[in-house]
mmCIF file of C-alpha atoms in Angstrom:
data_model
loop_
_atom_site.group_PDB
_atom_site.id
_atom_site.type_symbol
_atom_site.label_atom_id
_atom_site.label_comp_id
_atom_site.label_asym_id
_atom_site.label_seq_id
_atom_site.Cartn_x
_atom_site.Cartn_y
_atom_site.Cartn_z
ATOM 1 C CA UNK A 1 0.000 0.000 0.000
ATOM 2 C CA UNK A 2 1.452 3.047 -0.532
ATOM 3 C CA UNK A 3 -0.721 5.988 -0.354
ATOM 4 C CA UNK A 4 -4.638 5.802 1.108
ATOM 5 C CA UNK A 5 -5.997 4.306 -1.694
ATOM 6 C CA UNK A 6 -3.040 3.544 -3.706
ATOM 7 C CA UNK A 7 -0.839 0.554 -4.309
ATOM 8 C CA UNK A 8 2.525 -0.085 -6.282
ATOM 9 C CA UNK A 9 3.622 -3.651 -7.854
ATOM 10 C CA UNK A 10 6.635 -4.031 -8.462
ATOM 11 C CA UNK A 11 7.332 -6.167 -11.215
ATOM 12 C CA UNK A 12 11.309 -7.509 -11.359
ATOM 13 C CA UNK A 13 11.994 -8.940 -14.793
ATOM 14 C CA UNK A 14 8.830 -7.780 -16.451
ATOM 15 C CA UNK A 15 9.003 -5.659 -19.438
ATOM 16 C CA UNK A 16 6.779 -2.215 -20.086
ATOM 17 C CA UNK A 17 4.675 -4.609 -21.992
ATOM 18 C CA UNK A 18 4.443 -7.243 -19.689
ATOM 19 C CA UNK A 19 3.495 -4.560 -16.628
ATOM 20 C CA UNK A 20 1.030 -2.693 -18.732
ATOM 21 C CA UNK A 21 -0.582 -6.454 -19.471
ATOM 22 C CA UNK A 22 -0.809 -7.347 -16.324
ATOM 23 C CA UNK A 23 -2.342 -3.488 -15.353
ATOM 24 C CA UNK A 24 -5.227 -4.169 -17.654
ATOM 25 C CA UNK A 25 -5.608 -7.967 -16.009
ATOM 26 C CA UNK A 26 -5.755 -6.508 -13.067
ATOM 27 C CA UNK A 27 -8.214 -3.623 -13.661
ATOM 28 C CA UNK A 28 -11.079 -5.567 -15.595
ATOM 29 C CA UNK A 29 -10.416 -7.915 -12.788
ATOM 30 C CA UNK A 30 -11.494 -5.541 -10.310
ATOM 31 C CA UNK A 31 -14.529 -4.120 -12.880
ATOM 32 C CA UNK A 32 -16.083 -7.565 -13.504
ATOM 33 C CA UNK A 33 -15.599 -9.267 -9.930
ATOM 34 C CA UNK A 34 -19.414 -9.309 -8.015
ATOM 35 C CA UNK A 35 -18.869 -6.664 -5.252
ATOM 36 C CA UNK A 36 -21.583 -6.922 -2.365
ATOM 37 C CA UNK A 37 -22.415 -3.427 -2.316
ATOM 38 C CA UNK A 38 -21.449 -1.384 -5.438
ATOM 39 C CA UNK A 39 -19.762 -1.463 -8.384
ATOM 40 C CA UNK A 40 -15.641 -1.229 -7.876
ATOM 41 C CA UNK A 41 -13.170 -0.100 -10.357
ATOM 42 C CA UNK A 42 -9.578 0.934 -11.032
ATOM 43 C CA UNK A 43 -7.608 3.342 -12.743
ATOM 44 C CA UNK A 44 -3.969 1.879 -13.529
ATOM 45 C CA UNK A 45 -0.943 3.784 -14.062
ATOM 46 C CA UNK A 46 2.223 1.573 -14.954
ATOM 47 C CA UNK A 47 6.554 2.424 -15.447
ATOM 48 C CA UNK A 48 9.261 0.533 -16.517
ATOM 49 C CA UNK A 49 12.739 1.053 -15.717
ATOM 50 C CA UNK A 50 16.060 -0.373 -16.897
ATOM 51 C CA UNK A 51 17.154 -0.874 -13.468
ATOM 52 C CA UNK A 52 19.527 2.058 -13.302
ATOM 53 C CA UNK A 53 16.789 4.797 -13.121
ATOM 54 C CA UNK A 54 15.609 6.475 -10.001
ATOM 55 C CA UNK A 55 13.110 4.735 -8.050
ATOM 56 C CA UNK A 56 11.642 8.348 -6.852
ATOM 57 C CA UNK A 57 11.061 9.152 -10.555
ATOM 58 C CA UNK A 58 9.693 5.775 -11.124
ATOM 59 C CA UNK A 59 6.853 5.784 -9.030
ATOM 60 C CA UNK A 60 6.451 10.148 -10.457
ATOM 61 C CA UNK A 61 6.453 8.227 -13.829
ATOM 62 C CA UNK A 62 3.458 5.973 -12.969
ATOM 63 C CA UNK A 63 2.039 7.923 -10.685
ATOM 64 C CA UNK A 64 1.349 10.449 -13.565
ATOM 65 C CA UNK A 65 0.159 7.759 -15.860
ATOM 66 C CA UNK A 66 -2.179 6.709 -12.876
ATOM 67 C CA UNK A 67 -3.985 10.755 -13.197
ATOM 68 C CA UNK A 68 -4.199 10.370 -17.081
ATOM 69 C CA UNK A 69 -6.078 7.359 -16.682
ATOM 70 C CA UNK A 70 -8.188 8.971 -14.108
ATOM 71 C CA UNK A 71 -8.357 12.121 -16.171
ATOM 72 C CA UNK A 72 -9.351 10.283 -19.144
ATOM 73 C CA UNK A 73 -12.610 8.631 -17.839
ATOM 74 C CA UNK A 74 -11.284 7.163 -15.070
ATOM 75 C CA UNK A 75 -11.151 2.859 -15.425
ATOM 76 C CA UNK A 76 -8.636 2.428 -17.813
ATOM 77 C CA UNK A 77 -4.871 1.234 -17.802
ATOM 78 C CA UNK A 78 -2.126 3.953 -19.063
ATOM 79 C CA UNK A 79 1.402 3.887 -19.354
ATOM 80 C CA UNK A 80 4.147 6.521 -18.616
#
């Protein structure tokens, strides 16, 4: 968990691709699942990194991907 409604995978070995795949998994996950009370969804921002980047601007980098998707109509999977 890493902010109040927020949560960061991190993916070791995985690709941009590969993240941004399992992003989407994740996120109609979440929109089809039965939820006892209301509808749930999730807006997905994902980063890659070559391993030599900052981890600070990392999680800036996905974080940011995270608002487009929100800004965007919210439910949807973007990529930095």
């Amino acid at each position: 968990r890493y902010g109040g409604e927020e949560f960061v995978l991190i993916l070791t070995g995985a690709d941009l691709d590969a993240a941004l795949a399992l992003g989407e998994r994740i996120r109609r996950s979440v929109e089809v699942a039965d939820w006892p009370h209301q509808p749930l969804t999730v807006s997905v921002g994902v980063a890659s990194t070559s391993g030599s980047d900052d981890a600070d601007e990392l999680v800036q980098l996905a974080d940011a991907a995270m608002y487009r998707a929100k800004a965007a109509g919210r439910n949807l999977t973007f990529a930095a």
